JSON list of C-alpha atoms and ligand atoms in Angstrom, two decimals:
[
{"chain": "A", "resi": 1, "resn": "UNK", "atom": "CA", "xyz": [179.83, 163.12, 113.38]},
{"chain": "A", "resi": 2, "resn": "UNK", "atom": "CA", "xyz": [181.06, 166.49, 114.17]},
{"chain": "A", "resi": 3, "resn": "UNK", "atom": "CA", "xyz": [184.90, 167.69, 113.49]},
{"chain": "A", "resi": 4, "resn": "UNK", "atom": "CA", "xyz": [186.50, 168.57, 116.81]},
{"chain": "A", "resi": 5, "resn": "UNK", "atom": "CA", "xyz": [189.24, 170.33, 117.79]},
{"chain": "A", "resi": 6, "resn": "UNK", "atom": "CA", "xyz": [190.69, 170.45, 121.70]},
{"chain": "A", "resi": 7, "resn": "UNK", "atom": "CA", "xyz": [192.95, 172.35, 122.77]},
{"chain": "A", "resi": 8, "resn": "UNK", "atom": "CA", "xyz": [194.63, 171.34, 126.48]},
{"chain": "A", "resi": 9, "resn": "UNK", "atom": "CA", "xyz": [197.15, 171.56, 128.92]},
{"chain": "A", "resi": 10, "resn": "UNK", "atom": "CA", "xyz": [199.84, 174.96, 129.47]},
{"chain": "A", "resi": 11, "resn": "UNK", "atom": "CA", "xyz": [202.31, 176.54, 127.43]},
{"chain": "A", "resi": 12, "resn": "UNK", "atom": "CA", "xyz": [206.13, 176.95, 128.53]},
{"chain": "A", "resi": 13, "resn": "UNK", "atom": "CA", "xyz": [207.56, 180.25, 127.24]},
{"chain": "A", "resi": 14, "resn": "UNK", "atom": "CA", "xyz": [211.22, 179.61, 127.18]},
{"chain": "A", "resi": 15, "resn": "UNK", "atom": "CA", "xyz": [213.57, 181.84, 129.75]},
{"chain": "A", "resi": 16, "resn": "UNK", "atom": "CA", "xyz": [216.61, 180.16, 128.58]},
{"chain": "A", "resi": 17, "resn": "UNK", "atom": "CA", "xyz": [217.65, 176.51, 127.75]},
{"chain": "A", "resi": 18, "resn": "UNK", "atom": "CA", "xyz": [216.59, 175.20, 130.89]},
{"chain": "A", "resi": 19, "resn": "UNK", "atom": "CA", "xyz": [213.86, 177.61, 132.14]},
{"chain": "A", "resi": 20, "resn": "UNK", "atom": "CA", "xyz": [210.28, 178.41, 131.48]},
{"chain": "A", "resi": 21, "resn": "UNK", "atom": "CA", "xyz": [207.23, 180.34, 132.47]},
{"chain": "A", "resi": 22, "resn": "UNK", "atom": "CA", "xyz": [204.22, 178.39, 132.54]},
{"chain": "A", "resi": 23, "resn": "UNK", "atom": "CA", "xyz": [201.30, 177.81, 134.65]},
{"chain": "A", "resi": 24, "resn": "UNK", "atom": "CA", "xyz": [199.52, 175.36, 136.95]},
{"chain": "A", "resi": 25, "resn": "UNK", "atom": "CA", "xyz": [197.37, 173.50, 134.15]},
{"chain": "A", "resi": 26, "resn": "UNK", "atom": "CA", "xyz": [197.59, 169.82, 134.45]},
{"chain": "A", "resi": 27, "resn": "UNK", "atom": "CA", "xyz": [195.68, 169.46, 130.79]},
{"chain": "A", "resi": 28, "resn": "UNK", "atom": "CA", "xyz": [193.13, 166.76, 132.91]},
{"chain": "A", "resi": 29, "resn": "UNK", "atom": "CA", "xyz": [189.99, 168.95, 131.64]},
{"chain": "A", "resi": 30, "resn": "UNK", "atom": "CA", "xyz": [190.97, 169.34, 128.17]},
{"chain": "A", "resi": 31, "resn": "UNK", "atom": "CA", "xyz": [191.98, 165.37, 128.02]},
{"chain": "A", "resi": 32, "resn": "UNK", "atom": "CA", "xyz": [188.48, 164.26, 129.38]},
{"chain": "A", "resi": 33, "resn": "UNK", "atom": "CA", "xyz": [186.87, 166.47, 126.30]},
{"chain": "A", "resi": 34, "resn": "UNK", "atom": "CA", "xyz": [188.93, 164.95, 123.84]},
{"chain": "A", "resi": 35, "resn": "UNK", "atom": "CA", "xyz": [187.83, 161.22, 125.15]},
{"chain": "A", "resi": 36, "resn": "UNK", "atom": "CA", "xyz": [184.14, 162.46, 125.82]},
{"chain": "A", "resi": 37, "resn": "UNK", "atom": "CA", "xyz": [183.95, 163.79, 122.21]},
{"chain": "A", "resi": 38, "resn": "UNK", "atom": "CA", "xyz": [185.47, 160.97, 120.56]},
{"chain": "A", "resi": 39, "resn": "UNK", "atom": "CA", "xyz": [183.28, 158.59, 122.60]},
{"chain": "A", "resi": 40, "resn": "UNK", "atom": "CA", "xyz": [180.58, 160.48, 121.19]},
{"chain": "A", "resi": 41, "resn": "UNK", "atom": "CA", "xyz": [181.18, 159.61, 117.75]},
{"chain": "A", "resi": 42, "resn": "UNK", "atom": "CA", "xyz": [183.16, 162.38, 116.53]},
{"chain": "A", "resi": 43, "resn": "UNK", "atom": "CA", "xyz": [186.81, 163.05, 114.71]},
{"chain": "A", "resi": 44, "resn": "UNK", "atom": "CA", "xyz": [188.48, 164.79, 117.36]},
{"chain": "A", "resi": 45, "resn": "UNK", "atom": "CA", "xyz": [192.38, 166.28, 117.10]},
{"chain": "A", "resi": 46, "resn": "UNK", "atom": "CA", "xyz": [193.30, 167.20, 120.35]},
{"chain": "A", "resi": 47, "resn": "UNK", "atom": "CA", "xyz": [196.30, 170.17, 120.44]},
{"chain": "A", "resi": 48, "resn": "UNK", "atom": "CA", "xyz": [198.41, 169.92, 123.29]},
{"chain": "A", "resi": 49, "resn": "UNK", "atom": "CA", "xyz": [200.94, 171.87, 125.54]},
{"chain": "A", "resi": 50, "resn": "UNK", "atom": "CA", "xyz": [202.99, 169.60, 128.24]},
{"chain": "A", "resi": 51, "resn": "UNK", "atom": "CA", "xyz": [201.32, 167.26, 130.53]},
{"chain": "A", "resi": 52, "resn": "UNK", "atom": "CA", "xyz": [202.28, 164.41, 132.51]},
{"chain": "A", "resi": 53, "resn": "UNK", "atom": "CA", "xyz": [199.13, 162.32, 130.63]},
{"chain": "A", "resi": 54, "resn": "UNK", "atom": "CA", "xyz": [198.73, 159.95, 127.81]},
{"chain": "A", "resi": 55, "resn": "UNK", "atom": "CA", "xyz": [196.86, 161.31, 124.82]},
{"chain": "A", "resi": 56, "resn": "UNK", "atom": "CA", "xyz": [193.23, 159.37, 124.76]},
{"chain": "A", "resi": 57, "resn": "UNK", "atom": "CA", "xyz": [193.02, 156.95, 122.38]},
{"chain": "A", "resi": 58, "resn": "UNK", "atom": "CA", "xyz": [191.84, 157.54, 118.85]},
{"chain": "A", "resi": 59, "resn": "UNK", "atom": "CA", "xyz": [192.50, 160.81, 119.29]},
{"chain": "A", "resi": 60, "resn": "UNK", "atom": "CA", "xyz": [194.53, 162.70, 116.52]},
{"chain": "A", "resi": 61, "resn": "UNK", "atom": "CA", "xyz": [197.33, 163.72, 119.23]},
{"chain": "A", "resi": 62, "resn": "UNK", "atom": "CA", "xyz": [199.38, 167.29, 117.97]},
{"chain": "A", "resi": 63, "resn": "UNK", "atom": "CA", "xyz": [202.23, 167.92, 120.57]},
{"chain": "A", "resi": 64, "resn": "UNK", "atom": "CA", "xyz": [202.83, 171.45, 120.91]},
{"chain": "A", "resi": 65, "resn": "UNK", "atom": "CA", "xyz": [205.18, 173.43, 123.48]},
{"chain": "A", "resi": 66, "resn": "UNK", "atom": "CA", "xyz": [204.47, 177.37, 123.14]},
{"chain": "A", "resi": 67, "resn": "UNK", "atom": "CA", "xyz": [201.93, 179.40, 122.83]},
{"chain": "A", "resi": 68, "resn": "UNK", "atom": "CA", "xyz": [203.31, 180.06, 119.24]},
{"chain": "A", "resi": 69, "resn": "UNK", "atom": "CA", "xyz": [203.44, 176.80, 118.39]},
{"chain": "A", "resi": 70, "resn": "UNK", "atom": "CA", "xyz": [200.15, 176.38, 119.72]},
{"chain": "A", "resi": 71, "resn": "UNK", "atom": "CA", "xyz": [198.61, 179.14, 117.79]},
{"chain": "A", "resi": 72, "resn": "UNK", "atom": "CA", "xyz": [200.69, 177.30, 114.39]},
{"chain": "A", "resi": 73, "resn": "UNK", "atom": "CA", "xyz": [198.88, 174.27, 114.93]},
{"chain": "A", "resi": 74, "resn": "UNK", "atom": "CA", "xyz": [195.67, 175.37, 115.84]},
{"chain": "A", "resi": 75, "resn": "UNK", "atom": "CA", "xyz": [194.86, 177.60, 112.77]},
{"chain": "A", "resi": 76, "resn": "UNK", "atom": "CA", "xyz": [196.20, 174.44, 110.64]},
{"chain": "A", "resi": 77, "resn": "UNK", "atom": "CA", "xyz": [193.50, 171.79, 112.52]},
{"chain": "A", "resi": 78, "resn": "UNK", "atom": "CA", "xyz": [190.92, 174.70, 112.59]},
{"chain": "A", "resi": 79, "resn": "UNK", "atom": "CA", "xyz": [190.40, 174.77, 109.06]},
{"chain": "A", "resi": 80, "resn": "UNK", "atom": "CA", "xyz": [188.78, 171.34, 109.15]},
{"chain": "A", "resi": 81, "resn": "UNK", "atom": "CA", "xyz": [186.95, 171.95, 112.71]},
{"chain": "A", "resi": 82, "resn": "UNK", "atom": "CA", "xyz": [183.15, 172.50, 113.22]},
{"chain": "A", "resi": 83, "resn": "UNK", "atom": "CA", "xyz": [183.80, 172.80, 117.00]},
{"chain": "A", "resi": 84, "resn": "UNK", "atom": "CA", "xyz": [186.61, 173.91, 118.76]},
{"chain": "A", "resi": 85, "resn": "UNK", "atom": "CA", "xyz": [186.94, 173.68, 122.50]},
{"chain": "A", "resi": 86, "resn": "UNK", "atom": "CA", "xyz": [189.79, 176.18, 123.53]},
{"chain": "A", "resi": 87, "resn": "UNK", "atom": "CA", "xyz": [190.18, 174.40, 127.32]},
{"chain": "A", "resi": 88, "resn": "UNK", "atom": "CA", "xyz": [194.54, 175.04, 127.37]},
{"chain": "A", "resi": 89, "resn": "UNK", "atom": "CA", "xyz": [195.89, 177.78, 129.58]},
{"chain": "A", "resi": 90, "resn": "UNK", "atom": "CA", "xyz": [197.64, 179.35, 126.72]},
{"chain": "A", "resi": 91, "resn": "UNK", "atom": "CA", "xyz": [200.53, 181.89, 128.98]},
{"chain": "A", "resi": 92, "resn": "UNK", "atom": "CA", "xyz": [199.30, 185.00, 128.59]},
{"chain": "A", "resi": 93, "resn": "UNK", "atom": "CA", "xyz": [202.91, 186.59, 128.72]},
{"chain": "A", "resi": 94, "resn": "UNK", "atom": "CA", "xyz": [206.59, 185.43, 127.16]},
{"chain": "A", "resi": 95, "resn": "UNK", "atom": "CA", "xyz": [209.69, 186.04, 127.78]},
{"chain": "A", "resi": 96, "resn": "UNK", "atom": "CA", "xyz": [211.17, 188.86, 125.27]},
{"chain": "A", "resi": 97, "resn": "UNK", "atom": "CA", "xyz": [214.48, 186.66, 124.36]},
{"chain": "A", "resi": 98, "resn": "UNK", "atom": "CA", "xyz": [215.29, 183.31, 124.75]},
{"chain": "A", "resi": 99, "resn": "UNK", "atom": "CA", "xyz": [219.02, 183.50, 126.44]},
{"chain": "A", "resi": 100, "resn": "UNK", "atom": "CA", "xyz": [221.81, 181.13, 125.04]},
{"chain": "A", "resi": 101, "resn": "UNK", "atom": "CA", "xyz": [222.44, 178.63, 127.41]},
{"chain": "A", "resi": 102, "resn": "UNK", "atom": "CA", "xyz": [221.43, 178.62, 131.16]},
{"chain": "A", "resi": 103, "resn": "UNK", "atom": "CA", "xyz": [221.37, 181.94, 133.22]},
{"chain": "A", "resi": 104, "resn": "UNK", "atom": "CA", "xyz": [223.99, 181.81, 136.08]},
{"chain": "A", "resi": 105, "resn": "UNK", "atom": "CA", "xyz": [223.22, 182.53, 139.48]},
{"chain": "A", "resi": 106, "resn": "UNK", "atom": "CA", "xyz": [226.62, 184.99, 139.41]},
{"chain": "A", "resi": 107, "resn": "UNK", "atom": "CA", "xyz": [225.27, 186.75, 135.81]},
{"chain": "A", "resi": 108, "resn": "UNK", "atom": "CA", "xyz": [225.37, 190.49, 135.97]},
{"chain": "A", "resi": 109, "resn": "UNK", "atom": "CA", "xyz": [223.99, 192.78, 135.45]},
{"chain": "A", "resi": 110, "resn": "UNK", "atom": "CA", "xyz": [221.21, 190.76, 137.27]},
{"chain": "A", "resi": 111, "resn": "UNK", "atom": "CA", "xyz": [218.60, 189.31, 134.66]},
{"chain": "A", "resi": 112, "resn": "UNK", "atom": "CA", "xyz": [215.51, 190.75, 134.22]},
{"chain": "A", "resi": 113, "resn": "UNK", "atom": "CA", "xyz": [212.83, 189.44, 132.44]},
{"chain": "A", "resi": 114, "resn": "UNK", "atom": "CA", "xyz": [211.10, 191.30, 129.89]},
{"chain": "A", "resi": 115, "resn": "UNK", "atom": "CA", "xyz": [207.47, 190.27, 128.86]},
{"chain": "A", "resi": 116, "resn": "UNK", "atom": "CA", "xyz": [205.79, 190.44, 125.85]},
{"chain": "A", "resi": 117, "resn": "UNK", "atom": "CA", "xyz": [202.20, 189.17, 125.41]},
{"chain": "A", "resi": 118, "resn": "UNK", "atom": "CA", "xyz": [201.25, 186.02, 123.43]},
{"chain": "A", "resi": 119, "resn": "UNK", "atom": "CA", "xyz": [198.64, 186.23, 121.09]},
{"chain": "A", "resi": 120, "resn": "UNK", "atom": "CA", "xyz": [195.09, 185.28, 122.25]},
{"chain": "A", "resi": 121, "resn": "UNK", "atom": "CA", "xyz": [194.78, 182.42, 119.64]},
{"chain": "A", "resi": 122, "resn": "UNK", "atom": "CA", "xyz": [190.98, 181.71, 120.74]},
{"chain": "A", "resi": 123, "resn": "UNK", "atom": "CA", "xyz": [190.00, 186.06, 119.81]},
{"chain": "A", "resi": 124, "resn": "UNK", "atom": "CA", "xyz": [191.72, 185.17, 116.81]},
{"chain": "A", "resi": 125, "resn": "UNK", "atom": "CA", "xyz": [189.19, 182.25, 116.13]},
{"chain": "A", "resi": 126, "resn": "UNK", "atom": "CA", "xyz": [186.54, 184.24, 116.93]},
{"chain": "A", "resi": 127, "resn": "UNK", "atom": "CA", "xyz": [187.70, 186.99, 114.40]},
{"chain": "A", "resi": 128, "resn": "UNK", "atom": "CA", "xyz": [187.01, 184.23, 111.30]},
{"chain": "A", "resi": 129, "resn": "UNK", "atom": "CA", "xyz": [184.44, 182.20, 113.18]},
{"chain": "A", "resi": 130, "resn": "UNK", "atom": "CA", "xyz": [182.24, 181.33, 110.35]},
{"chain": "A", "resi": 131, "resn": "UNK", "atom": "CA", "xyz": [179.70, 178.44, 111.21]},
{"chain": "A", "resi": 132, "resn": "UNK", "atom": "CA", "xyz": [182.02, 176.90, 114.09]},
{"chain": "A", "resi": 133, "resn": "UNK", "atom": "CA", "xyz": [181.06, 176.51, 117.36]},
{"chain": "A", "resi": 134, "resn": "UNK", "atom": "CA", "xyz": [183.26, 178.41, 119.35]},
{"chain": "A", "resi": 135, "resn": "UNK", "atom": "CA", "xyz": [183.66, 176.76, 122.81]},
{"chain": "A", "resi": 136, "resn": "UNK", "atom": "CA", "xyz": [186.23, 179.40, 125.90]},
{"chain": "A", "resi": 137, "resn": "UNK", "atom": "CA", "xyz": [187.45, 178.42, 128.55]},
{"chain": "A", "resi": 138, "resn": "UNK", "atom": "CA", "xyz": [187.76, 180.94, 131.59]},
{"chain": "A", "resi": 139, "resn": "UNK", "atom": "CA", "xyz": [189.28, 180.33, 135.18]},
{"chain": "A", "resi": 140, "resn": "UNK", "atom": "CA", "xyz": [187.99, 182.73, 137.89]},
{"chain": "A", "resi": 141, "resn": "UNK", "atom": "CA", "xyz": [189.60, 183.21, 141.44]},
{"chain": "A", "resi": 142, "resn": "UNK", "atom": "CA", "xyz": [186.41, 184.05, 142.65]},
{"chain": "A", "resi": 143, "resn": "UNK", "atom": "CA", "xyz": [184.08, 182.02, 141.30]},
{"chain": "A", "resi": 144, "resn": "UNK", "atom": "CA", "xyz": [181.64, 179.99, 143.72]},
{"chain": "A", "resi": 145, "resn": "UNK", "atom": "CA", "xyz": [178.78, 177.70, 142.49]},
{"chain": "A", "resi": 146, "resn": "UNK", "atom": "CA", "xyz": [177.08, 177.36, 145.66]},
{"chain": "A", "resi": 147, "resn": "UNK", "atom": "CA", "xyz": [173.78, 178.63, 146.76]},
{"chain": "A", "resi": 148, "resn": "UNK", "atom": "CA", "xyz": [175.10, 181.77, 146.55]},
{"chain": "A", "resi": 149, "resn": "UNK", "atom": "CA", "xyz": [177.43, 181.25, 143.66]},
{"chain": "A", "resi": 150, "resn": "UNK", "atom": "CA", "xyz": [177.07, 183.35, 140.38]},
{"chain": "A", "resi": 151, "resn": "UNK", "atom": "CA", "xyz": [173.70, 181.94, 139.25]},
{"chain": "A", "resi": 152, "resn": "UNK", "atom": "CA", "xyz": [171.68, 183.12, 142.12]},
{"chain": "A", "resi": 153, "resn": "UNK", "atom": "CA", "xyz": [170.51, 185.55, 139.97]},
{"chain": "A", "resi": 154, "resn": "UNK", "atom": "CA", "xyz": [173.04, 188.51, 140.85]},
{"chain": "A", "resi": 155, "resn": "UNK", "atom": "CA", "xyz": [175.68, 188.81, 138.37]},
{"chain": "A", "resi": 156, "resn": "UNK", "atom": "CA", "xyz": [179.22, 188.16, 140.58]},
{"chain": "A", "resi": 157, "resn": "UNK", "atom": "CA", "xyz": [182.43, 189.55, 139.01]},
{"chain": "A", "resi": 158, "resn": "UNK", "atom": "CA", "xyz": [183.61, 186.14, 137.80]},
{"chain": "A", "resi": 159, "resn": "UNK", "atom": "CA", "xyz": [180.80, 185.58, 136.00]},
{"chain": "A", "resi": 160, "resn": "UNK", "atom": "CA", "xyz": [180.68, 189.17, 134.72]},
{"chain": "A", "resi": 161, "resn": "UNK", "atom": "CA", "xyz": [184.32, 188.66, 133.77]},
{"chain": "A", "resi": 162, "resn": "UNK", "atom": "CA", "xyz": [183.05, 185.36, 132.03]},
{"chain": "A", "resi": 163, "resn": "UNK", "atom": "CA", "xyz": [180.53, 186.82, 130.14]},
{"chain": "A", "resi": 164, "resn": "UNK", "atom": "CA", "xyz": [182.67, 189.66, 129.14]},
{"chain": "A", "resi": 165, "resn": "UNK", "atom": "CA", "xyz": [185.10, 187.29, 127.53]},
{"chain": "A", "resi": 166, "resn": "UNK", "atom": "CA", "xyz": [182.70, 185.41, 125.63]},
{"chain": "A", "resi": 167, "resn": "UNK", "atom": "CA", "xyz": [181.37, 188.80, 123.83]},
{"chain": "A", "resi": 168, "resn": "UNK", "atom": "CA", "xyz": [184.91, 189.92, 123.32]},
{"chain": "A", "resi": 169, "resn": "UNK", "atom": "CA", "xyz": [186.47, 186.62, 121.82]},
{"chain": "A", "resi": 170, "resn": "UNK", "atom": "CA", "xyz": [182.93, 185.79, 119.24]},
{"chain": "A", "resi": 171, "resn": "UNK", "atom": "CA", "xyz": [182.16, 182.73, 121.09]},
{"chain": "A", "resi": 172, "resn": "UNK", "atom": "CA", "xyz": [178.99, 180.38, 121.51]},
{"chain": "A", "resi": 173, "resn": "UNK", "atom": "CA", "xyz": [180.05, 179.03, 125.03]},
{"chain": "A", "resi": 174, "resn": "UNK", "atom": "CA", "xyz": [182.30, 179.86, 127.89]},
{"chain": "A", "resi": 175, "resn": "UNK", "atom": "CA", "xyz": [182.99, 177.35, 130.72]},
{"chain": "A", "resi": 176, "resn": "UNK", "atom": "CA", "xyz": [183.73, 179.43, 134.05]},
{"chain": "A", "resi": 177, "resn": "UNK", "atom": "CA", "xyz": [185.53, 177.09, 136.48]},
{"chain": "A", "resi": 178, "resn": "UNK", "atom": "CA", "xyz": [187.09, 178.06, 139.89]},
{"chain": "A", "resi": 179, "resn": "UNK", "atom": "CA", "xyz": [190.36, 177.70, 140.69]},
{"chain": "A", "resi": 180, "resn": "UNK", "atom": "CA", "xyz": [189.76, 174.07, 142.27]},
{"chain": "A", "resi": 181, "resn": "UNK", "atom": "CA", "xyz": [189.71, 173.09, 138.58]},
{"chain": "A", "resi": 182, "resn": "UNK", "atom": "CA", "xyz": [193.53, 173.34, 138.50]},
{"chain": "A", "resi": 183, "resn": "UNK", "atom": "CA", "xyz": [195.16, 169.83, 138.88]},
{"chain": "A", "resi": 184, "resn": "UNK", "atom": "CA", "xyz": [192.48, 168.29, 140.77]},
{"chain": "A", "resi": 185, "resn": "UNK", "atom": "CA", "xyz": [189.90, 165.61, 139.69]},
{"chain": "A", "resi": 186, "resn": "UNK", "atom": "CA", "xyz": [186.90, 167.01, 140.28]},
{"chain": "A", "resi": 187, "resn": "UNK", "atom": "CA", "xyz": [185.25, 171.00, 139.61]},
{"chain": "A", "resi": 188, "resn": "UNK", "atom": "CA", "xyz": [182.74, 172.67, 139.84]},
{"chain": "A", "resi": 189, "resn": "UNK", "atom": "CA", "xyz": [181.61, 174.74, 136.12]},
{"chain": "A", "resi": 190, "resn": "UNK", "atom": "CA", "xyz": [178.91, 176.98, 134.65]},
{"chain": "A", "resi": 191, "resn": "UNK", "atom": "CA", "xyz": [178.29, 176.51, 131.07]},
{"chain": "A", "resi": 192, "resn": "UNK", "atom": "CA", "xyz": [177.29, 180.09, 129.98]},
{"chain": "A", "resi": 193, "resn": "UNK", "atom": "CA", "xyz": [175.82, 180.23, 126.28]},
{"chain": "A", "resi": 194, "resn": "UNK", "atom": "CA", "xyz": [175.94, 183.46, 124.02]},
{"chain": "A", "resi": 195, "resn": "UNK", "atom": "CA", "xyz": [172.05, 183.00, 124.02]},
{"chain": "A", "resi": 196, "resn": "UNK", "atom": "CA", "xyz": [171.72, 183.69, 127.69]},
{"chain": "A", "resi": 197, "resn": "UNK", "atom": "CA", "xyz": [171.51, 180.08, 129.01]},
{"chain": "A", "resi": 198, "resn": "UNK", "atom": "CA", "xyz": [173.51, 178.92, 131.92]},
{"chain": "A", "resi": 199, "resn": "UNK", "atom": "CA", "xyz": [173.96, 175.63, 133.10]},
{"chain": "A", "resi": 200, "resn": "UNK", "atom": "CA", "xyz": [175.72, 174.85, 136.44]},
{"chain": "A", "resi": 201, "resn": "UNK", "atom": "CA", "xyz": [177.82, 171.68, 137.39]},
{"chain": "A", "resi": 202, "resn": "UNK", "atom": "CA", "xyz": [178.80, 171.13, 140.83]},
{"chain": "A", "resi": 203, "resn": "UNK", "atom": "CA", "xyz": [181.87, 169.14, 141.98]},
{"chain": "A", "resi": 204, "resn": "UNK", "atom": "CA", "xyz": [181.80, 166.39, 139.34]},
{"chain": "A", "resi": 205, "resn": "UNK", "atom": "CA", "xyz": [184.63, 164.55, 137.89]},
{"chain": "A", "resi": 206, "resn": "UNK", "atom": "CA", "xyz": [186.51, 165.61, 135.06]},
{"chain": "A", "resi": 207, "resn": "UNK", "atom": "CA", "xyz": [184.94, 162.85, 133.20]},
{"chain": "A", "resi": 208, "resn": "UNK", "atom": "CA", "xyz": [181.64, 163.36, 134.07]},
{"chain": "A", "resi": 209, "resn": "UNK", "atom": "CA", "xyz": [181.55, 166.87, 133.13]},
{"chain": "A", "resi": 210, "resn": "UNK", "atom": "CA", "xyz": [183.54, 166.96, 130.03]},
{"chain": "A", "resi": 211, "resn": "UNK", "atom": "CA", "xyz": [180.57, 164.80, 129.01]},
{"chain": "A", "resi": 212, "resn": "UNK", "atom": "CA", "xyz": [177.87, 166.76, 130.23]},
{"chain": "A", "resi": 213, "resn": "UNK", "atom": "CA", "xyz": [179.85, 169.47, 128.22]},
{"chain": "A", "resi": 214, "resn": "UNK", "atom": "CA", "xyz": [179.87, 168.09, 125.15]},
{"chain": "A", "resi": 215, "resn": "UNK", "atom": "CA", "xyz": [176.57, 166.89, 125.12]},
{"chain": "A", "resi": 216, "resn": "UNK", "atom": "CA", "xyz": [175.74, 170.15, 125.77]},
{"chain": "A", "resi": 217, "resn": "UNK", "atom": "CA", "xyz": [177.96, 171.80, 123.32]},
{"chain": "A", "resi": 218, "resn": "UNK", "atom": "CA", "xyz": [178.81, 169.84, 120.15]},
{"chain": "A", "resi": 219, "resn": "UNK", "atom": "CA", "xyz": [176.06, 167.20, 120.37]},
{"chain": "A", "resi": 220, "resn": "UNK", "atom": "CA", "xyz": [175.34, 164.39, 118.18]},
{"chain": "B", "resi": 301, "resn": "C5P", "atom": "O1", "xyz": [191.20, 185.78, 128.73]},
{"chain": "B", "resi": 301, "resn": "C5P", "atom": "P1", "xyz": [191.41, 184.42, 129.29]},
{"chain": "B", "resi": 301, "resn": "C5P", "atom": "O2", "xyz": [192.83, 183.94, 129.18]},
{"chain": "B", "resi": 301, "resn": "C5P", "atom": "O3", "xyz": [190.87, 184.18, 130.66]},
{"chain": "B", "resi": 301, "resn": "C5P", "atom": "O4", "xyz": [190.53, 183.51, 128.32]},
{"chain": "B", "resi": 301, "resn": "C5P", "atom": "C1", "xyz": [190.47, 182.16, 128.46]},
{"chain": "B", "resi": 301, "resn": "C5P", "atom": "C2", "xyz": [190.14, 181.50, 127.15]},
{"chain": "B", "resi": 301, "resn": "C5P", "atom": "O5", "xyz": [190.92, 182.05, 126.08]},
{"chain": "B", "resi": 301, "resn": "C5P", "atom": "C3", "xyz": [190.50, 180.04, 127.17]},
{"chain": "B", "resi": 301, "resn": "C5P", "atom": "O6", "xyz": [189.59, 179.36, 126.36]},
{"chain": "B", "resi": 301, "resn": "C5P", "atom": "C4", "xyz": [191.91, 180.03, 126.61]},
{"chain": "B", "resi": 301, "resn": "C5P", "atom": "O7", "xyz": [192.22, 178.78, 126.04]},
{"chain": "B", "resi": 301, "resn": "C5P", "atom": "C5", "xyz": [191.86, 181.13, 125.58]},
{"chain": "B", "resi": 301, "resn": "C5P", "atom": "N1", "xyz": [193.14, 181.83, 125.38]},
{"chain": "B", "resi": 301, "resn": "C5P", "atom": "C6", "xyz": [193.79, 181.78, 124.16]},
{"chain": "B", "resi": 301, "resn": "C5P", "atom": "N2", "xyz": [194.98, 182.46, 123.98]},
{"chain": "B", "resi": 301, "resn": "C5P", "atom": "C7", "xyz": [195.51, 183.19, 124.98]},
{"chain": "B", "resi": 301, "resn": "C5P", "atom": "C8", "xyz": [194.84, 183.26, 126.22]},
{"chain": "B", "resi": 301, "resn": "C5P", "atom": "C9", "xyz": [193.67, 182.56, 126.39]},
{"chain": "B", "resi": 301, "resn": "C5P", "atom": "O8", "xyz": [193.30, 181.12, 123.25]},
{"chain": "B", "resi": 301, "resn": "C5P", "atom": "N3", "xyz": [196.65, 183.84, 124.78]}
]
């Protein structure tokens, strides 16, 4: 039994009382891990942002909405964690201040929104890694998996990119998905391991390949 921690779905960064920035995740992928790895046998909290799906069941369910939230919980449930499996589309930017109320259409001067970056709560993991398994992540534009995708033997940028964020952030594994992956039921992955290995999933369910995935990564 291995200690798992998920992390799934988007964050909203707060514009005002009404309005958020967020992003297209629909939390599907990070959901299927959570039920593969507790099907598997293990104790699995799974951190969330907002989603329009149930929690799995048996699943230690921690409701979060930003990405500081997020970060809150995660470094609580990490303590405990053997594996974590960083699969939410943290924002990488927030709003600067939170206005009172609700922003009129008539407000002047006109509103502009001021970004400052979120932290990147999975390089922070990978600062105080220890014995964990460290599991990112990463969303390409231009990945392909086809014959001519990025394991054809020629590095493409996506997978470059990939690879470039699994040396940066300390981790064991990066998942490099396309952007079919967002909202849809099926994607295509490549499982890229700090050790050089890659394995390559073509168009299967969420389900399907959040268990090939754990298999792969957490195991028994
Ligand atoms: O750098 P990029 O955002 O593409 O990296 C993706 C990986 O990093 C994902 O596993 C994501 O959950 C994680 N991440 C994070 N905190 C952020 C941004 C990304 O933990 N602020």
């Amino acid at each position: 039994m291995v200690r798992v921690l998920v992390t799934a779905g988007p964050t909203r960064e707060p514009i005002d009382e009404v309005r958020y920035l967020s992003n297209r995740s629909s939390g599907r992928m990070g959901y299927a891990l959570a039920e593969a790895a507790r099907r598997a046998g293990h104790r699995v909290t799974l951190v969330s942002g907002p989603t329009c799906i149930s929690p799995p069941a048996g699943v230690r369910f921690v409701p979060v909405t930003t990405a500081e939230e997020m970060r809150r919980a995660v470094r609580r449930v990490v303590r405990v964690a053997d594996a974590v499996l960083m699969c939410a589309a943290v924002a990488d930017w927030r709003p600067r201040t939170r206005h009172r109320g609700k922003l009129r259409r008539e407000t002047r001067p006109k509103p502009l929104l001021r970004l400052v970056p979120n932290p990147d709560i999975l390089a922070e993991l990978g600062r105080r890694k220890g014995s964990r398994t460290l599991v990112g992540f990463a969303l390409e534009p231009g990945a392909t998996f086809g014959a001519r995708g990025p394991l054809a033997g020629r590095l493409g940028p996506a997978e470059r990119n990939a690879r470039r964020k699994l040396r940066r952030k300390n981790l064991d594994w990066i998942v490099l998905n396309g952007p079919e992956a967002l909202e849809g039921d099926r994607t295509s992955a490549a499982a890229i391991a700090r050790d050089g290995r890659v394995l390559v999933f073509r168009n299967l369910r969420k389900a399907a390949l959040a268990r090939a995935l754990v298999g792969l990564v957490v195991g028994k």
